[in-house]
Amino acid sequence: RRSSDLPLPLSFEDAKASRLILKKLDTRDEAALRLSATHNDLQSYLIWARGEGFDKYRDQLKETEKATLAELLTKTNDWIEDEVTDSTTRAQVREKLVTLREGVRSLKKVAEERIEGADTAHEHESNPFASGKEPIAHSDSFIEDDGIRRTRKQKPVASEPAAEENAAEAEETAEIEDKSDEDKSDED
């Protein structure tokens, strides 16, 4: 080959411009991944609340509370199907997730109080698969009540008032997941 066939080395300005373009592409890709993870979290929580995860609480709800739950689930599902577009931001998806969690948790709390009052705790303890624990995202992170995504290893900022409580809940959830993974491997 002739030396004139080979590309010339990049000038300093060209190399700098190329690095800037690559950095912008990486940033865009990371943002898309975070949006996708948050969207998956919303869909997972919706499926959990509609399905077996919340079933043991449904019987304890009054008809008006069941209607409130159904409306919340339907509105969230309709929003996902009809209004989520390429221009939907992560903040919008996170806001829907927080709203859904708050609504479901308040109804779950009402149902739990009724279960405790009905003296049927032994029935719920006998089935290890009906724990009613909320799902954790498929990724190695989760969204707290305050709407902030944290990894399991990430410690909350000490200035947050509920940081210690959220960290304890996250560790408890991680332990539950680890136990369920061990149970699954024992079955195999």
PDB file of C-alpha atoms in Angstrom:
ATOM      1  CA  ARG A   1       0.000   0.000   0.000  1.00  0.00           C
ATOM      2  CA  ARG A   2       0.989   3.478  -0.583  1.00  0.00           C
ATOM      3  CA  SER A   3       1.229   5.812   2.350  1.00  0.00           C
ATOM      4  CA  SER A   4      -1.239   8.164   0.640  1.00  0.00           C
ATOM      5  CA  ASP A   5      -3.961   5.474   0.983  1.00  0.00           C
ATOM      6  CA  LEU A   6      -3.828   5.490   4.778  1.00  0.00           C
ATOM      7  CA  PRO A   7      -5.902   7.997   6.752  1.00  0.00           C
ATOM      8  CA  LEU A   8      -4.093  10.887   8.300  1.00  0.00           C
ATOM      9  CA  PRO A   9      -3.917  11.057  12.080  1.00  0.00           C
ATOM     10  CA  LEU A  10      -6.585  13.216  13.717  1.00  0.00           C
ATOM     11  CA  SER A  11      -5.661  16.729  14.607  1.00  0.00           C
ATOM     12  CA  PHE A  12      -6.047  17.794  18.235  1.00  0.00           C
ATOM     13  CA  GLU A  13      -9.268  19.671  17.401  1.00  0.00           C
ATOM     14  CA  ASP A  14     -10.713  16.719  15.471  1.00  0.00           C
ATOM     15  CA  ALA A  15      -9.884  14.315  18.301  1.00  0.00           C
ATOM     16  CA  LYS A  16     -11.462  16.667  20.833  1.00  0.00           C
ATOM     17  CA  ALA A  17     -14.627  16.979  18.703  1.00  0.00           C
ATOM     18  CA  SER A  18     -14.810  13.175  18.332  1.00  0.00           C
ATOM     19  CA  ARG A  19     -14.510  12.662  22.099  1.00  0.00           C
ATOM     20  CA  LEU A  20     -17.264  15.226  22.667  1.00  0.00           C
ATOM     21  CA  ILE A  21     -19.567  13.428  20.220  1.00  0.00           C
ATOM     22  CA  LEU A  22     -18.873  10.077  21.902  1.00  0.00           C
ATOM     23  CA  LYS A  23     -19.513  11.553  25.333  1.00  0.00           C
ATOM     24  CA  LYS A  24     -22.877  12.951  24.177  1.00  0.00           C
ATOM     25  CA  LEU A  25     -23.832   9.561  22.738  1.00  0.00           C
ATOM     26  CA  ASP A  26     -22.858   7.807  25.996  1.00  0.00           C
ATOM     27  CA  THR A  27     -24.896  10.288  28.022  1.00  0.00           C
ATOM     28  CA  ARG A  28     -27.918   9.789  25.782  1.00  0.00           C
ATOM     29  CA  ASP A  29     -27.586   5.992  26.006  1.00  0.00           C
ATOM     30  CA  GLU A  30     -27.322   6.106  29.815  1.00  0.00           C
ATOM     31  CA  ALA A  31     -30.423   8.304  30.027  1.00  0.00           C
ATOM     32  CA  ALA A  32     -32.316   5.898  27.768  1.00  0.00           C
ATOM     33  CA  LEU A  33     -31.302   2.960  29.967  1.00  0.00           C
ATOM     34  CA  ARG A  34     -32.441   4.763  33.131  1.00  0.00           C
ATOM     35  CA  LEU A  35     -35.769   5.637  31.487  1.00  0.00           C
ATOM     36  CA  SER A  36     -36.219   2.042  30.377  1.00  0.00           C
ATOM     37  CA  ALA A  37     -35.437   0.705  33.867  1.00  0.00           C
ATOM     38  CA  THR A  38     -37.909   3.123  35.464  1.00  0.00           C
ATOM     39  CA  HIS A  39     -40.565   2.206  32.895  1.00  0.00           C
ATOM     40  CA  ASN A  40     -39.959  -1.495  33.636  1.00  0.00           C
ATOM     41  CA  ASP A  41     -40.282  -0.770  37.360  1.00  0.00           C
ATOM     42  CA  LEU A  42     -43.664   0.864  36.745  1.00  0.00           C
ATOM     43  CA  GLN A  43     -44.900  -2.035  34.641  1.00  0.00           C
ATOM     44  CA  SER A  44     -43.624  -4.611  37.158  1.00  0.00           C
ATOM     45  CA  TYR A  45     -45.340  -2.855  40.028  1.00  0.00           C
ATOM     46  CA  LEU A  46     -48.564  -2.607  38.028  1.00  0.00           C
ATOM     47  CA  ILE A  47     -48.458  -6.330  37.266  1.00  0.00           C
ATOM     48  CA  TRP A  48     -47.732  -7.122  40.929  1.00  0.00           C
ATOM     49  CA  ALA A  49     -50.627  -4.961  42.137  1.00  0.00           C
ATOM     50  CA  ARG A  50     -53.016  -6.516  39.619  1.00  0.00           C
ATOM     51  CA  GLY A  51     -51.926 -10.059  40.201  1.00  0.00           C
ATOM     52  CA  GLU A  52     -51.139 -12.512  42.921  1.00  0.00           C
ATOM     53  CA  GLY A  53     -48.919 -10.136  44.871  1.00  0.00           C
ATOM     54  CA  PHE A  54     -51.902  -8.145  46.101  1.00  0.00           C
ATOM     55  CA  ASP A  55     -54.542 -10.915  46.026  1.00  0.00           C
ATOM     56  CA  LYS A  56     -54.355 -11.744  49.708  1.00  0.00           C
ATOM     57  CA  TYR A  57     -55.254  -8.137  50.524  1.00  0.00           C
ATOM     58  CA  ARG A  58     -58.145  -7.745  48.069  1.00  0.00           C
ATOM     59  CA  ASP A  59     -60.582  -9.773  50.164  1.00  0.00           C
ATOM     60  CA  GLN A  60     -60.028  -7.418  53.094  1.00  0.00           C
ATOM     61  CA  LEU A  61     -60.973  -4.304  51.101  1.00  0.00           C
ATOM     62  CA  LYS A  62     -64.446  -2.828  50.974  1.00  0.00           C
ATOM     63  CA  GLU A  63     -66.112  -2.431  47.591  1.00  0.00           C
ATOM     64  CA  THR A  64     -65.326   1.304  47.453  1.00  0.00           C
ATOM     65  CA  GLU A  65     -61.663   0.573  48.202  1.00  0.00           C
ATOM     66  CA  LYS A  66     -61.603  -2.127  45.523  1.00  0.00           C
ATOM     67  CA  ALA A  67     -63.089   0.374  43.084  1.00  0.00           C
ATOM     68  CA  THR A  68     -60.415   2.919  44.047  1.00  0.00           C
ATOM     69  CA  LEU A  69     -57.699   0.326  43.461  1.00  0.00           C
ATOM     70  CA  ALA A  70     -59.189  -0.738  40.128  1.00  0.00           C
ATOM     71  CA  GLU A  71     -59.424   2.883  38.993  1.00  0.00           C
ATOM     72  CA  LEU A  72     -55.811   3.570  39.988  1.00  0.00           C
ATOM     73  CA  LEU A  73     -54.576   0.472  38.160  1.00  0.00           C
ATOM     74  CA  THR A  74     -56.671   1.222  35.083  1.00  0.00           C
ATOM     75  CA  LYS A  75     -55.558   4.860  34.905  1.00  0.00           C
ATOM     76  CA  THR A  76     -51.911   3.831  35.204  1.00  0.00           C
ATOM     77  CA  ASN A  77     -52.250   1.133  32.558  1.00  0.00           C
ATOM     78  CA  ASP A  78     -54.101   3.499  30.210  1.00  0.00           C
ATOM     79  CA  TRP A  79     -51.372   6.096  30.684  1.00  0.00           C
ATOM     80  CA  ILE A  80     -48.699   3.529  29.809  1.00  0.00           C
ATOM     81  CA  GLU A  81     -50.557   2.350  26.711  1.00  0.00           C
ATOM     82  CA  ASP A  82     -51.883   5.679  25.431  1.00  0.00           C
ATOM     83  CA  GLU A  83     -49.633   8.479  26.597  1.00  0.00           C
ATOM     84  CA  VAL A  84     -46.109   7.096  26.855  1.00  0.00           C
ATOM     85  CA  THR A  85     -44.152   8.206  23.804  1.00  0.00           C
ATOM     86  CA  ASP A  86     -40.523   8.700  22.867  1.00  0.00           C
ATOM     87  CA  SER A  87     -40.723  12.153  24.420  1.00  0.00           C
ATOM     88  CA  THR A  88     -41.916  10.857  27.819  1.00  0.00           C
ATOM     89  CA  THR A  89     -39.375  11.749  30.466  1.00  0.00           C
ATOM     90  CA  ARG A  90     -38.060   9.600  33.271  1.00  0.00           C
ATOM     91  CA  ALA A  91     -39.474  12.091  35.775  1.00  0.00           C
ATOM     92  CA  GLN A  92     -42.976  11.576  34.353  1.00  0.00           C
ATOM     93  CA  VAL A  93     -42.667   7.790  34.586  1.00  0.00           C
ATOM     94  CA  ARG A  94     -41.221   8.034  38.098  1.00  0.00           C
ATOM     95  CA  GLU A  95     -44.098  10.317  39.143  1.00  0.00           C
ATOM     96  CA  LYS A  96     -46.617   7.702  37.941  1.00  0.00           C
ATOM     97  CA  LEU A  97     -44.741   4.980  39.811  1.00  0.00           C
ATOM     98  CA  VAL A  98     -44.687   6.976  43.044  1.00  0.00           C
ATOM     99  CA  THR A  99     -48.399   7.798  42.695  1.00  0.00           C
ATOM    100  CA  LEU A 100     -49.231   4.142  42.065  1.00  0.00           C
ATOM    101  CA  ARG A 101     -47.120   2.944  44.992  1.00  0.00           C
ATOM    102  CA  GLU A 102     -48.636   5.470  47.386  1.00  0.00           C
ATOM    103  CA  GLY A 103     -52.162   4.463  46.427  1.00  0.00           C
ATOM    104  CA  VAL A 104     -51.499   0.735  46.601  1.00  0.00           C
ATOM    105  CA  ARG A 105     -49.547   0.983  49.856  1.00  0.00           C
ATOM    106  CA  SER A 106     -52.323   2.939  51.553  1.00  0.00           C
ATOM    107  CA  LEU A 107     -54.878   0.281  50.569  1.00  0.00           C
ATOM    108  CA  LYS A 108     -52.455  -2.488  51.539  1.00  0.00           C
ATOM    109  CA  LYS A 109     -52.048  -0.906  54.967  1.00  0.00           C
ATOM    110  CA  VAL A 110     -55.837  -0.800  55.452  1.00  0.00           C
ATOM    111  CA  ALA A 111     -56.083  -4.465  54.452  1.00  0.00           C
ATOM    112  CA  GLU A 112     -53.197  -5.475  56.736  1.00  0.00           C
ATOM    113  CA  GLU A 113     -54.897  -3.774  59.675  1.00  0.00           C
ATOM    114  CA  ARG A 114     -58.050  -5.750  58.950  1.00  0.00           C
ATOM    115  CA  ILE A 115     -56.085  -8.989  58.645  1.00  0.00           C
ATOM    116  CA  GLU A 116     -54.438  -8.412  62.024  1.00  0.00           C
ATOM    117  CA  GLY A 117     -57.825  -7.695  63.550  1.00  0.00           C
ATOM    118  CA  ALA A 118     -59.368 -10.822  62.021  1.00  0.00           C
ATOM    119  CA  ASP A 119     -56.856 -13.134  63.751  1.00  0.00           C
ATOM    120  CA  THR A 120     -56.009 -14.983  60.524  1.00  0.00           C
ATOM    121  CA  ALA A 121     -52.251 -14.510  60.633  1.00  0.00           C
ATOM    122  CA  HIS A 122     -51.531 -18.257  60.828  1.00  0.00           C
ATOM    123  CA  GLU A 123     -53.196 -18.814  57.457  1.00  0.00           C
ATOM    124  CA  HIS A 124     -50.945 -16.274  55.727  1.00  0.00           C
ATOM    125  CA  GLU A 125     -47.743 -17.543  57.338  1.00  0.00           C
ATOM    126  CA  SER A 126     -48.303 -21.100  56.087  1.00  0.00           C
ATOM    127  CA  ASN A 127     -47.733 -20.141  52.447  1.00  0.00           C
ATOM    128  CA  PRO A 128     -44.169 -18.862  51.894  1.00  0.00           C
ATOM    129  CA  PHE A 129     -44.997 -17.841  48.324  1.00  0.00           C
ATOM    130  CA  ALA A 130     -47.815 -15.499  49.365  1.00  0.00           C
ATOM    131  CA  SER A 131     -45.509 -13.051  51.083  1.00  0.00           C
ATOM    132  CA  GLY A 132     -47.149 -10.014  49.492  1.00  0.00           C
ATOM    133  CA  LYS A 133     -43.749  -8.318  49.280  1.00  0.00           C
ATOM    134  CA  GLU A 134     -43.558  -5.720  46.593  1.00  0.00           C
ATOM    135  CA  PRO A 135     -41.400  -6.541  43.603  1.00  0.00           C
ATOM    136  CA  ILE A 136     -37.924  -5.173  43.254  1.00  0.00           C
ATOM    137  CA  ALA A 137     -36.859  -3.896  39.876  1.00  0.00           C
ATOM    138  CA  HIS A 138     -35.139  -6.337  37.549  1.00  0.00           C
ATOM    139  CA  SER A 139     -32.085  -4.153  37.673  1.00  0.00           C
ATOM    140  CA  ASP A 140     -29.825  -3.973  40.693  1.00  0.00           C
ATOM    141  CA  SER A 141     -31.627  -0.850  41.863  1.00  0.00           C
ATOM    142  CA  PHE A 142     -34.941   0.252  43.250  1.00  0.00           C
ATOM    143  CA  ILE A 143     -36.993   3.392  43.690  1.00  0.00           C
ATOM    144  CA  GLU A 144     -37.687   4.605  47.192  1.00  0.00           C
ATOM    145  CA  ASP A 145     -40.845   6.372  48.344  1.00  0.00           C
ATOM    146  CA  ASP A 146     -39.113   9.661  47.617  1.00  0.00           C
ATOM    147  CA  GLY A 147     -38.824   8.644  43.954  1.00  0.00           C
ATOM    148  CA  ILE A 148     -35.033   8.401  43.906  1.00  0.00           C
ATOM    149  CA  ARG A 149     -33.446   5.373  42.274  1.00  0.00           C
ATOM    150  CA  ARG A 150     -30.742   3.840  44.429  1.00  0.00           C
ATOM    151  CA  THR A 151     -28.609   0.781  44.016  1.00  0.00           C
ATOM    152  CA  ARG A 152     -28.479  -1.706  46.845  1.00  0.00           C
ATOM    153  CA  LYS A 153     -24.930  -0.711  47.685  1.00  0.00           C
ATOM    154  CA  GLN A 154     -25.579   3.021  47.587  1.00  0.00           C
ATOM    155  CA  LYS A 155     -26.057   4.591  50.985  1.00  0.00           C
ATOM    156  CA  PRO A 156     -28.693   7.319  51.358  1.00  0.00           C
ATOM    157  CA  VAL A 157     -27.532  10.824  52.103  1.00  0.00           C
ATOM    158  CA  ALA A 158     -27.458  11.357  55.859  1.00  0.00           C
ATOM    159  CA  SER A 159     -29.356  14.630  55.636  1.00  0.00           C
ATOM    160  CA  GLU A 160     -32.477  12.880  54.358  1.00  0.00           C
ATOM    161  CA  PRO A 161     -34.905  12.443  57.259  1.00  0.00           C
ATOM    162  CA  ALA A 162     -36.078   8.983  56.242  1.00  0.00           C
ATOM    163  CA  ALA A 163     -32.746   7.815  54.853  1.00  0.00           C
ATOM    164  CA  GLU A 164     -31.993   5.333  57.624  1.00  0.00           C
ATOM    165  CA  GLU A 165     -35.497   3.885  57.470  1.00  0.00           C
ATOM    166  CA  ASN A 166     -35.294   3.543  53.669  1.00  0.00           C
ATOM    167  CA  ALA A 167     -31.843   1.923  53.905  1.00  0.00           C
ATOM    168  CA  ALA A 168     -33.103  -0.620  56.443  1.00  0.00           C
ATOM    169  CA  GLU A 169     -36.078  -1.434  54.212  1.00  0.00           C
ATOM    170  CA  ALA A 170     -33.782  -1.861  51.205  1.00  0.00           C
ATOM    171  CA  GLU A 171     -31.488  -4.224  53.110  1.00  0.00           C
ATOM    172  CA  GLU A 172     -34.498  -6.230  54.296  1.00  0.00           C
ATOM    173  CA  THR A 173     -35.800  -6.481  50.733  1.00  0.00           C
ATOM    174  CA  ALA A 174     -32.380  -7.552  49.455  1.00  0.00           C
ATOM    175  CA  GLU A 175     -32.272 -10.284  52.117  1.00  0.00           C
ATOM    176  CA  ILE A 176     -35.729 -11.495  51.088  1.00  0.00           C
ATOM    177  CA  GLU A 177     -34.629 -11.643  47.459  1.00  0.00           C
ATOM    178  CA  ASP A 178     -31.491 -13.562  48.399  1.00  0.00           C
ATOM    179  CA  LYS A 179     -33.559 -16.077  50.388  1.00  0.00           C
ATOM    180  CA  SER A 180     -35.999 -16.545  47.514  1.00  0.00           C
ATOM    181  CA  ASP A 181     -33.069 -17.128  45.146  1.00  0.00           C
ATOM    182  CA  GLU A 182     -31.723 -19.768  47.539  1.00  0.00           C
ATOM    183  CA  ASP A 183     -35.159 -21.417  47.727  1.00  0.00           C
ATOM    184  CA  LYS A 184     -35.356 -21.546  43.931  1.00  0.00           C
ATOM    185  CA  SER A 185     -31.901 -23.139  43.680  1.00  0.00           C
ATOM    186  CA  ASP A 186     -32.892 -25.716  46.342  1.00  0.00           C
ATOM    187  CA  GLU A 187     -35.938 -26.709  44.272  1.00  0.00           C
ATOM    188  CA  ASP A 188     -33.757 -27.363  41.220  1.00  0.00           C
TER     189      ASP A 188
END
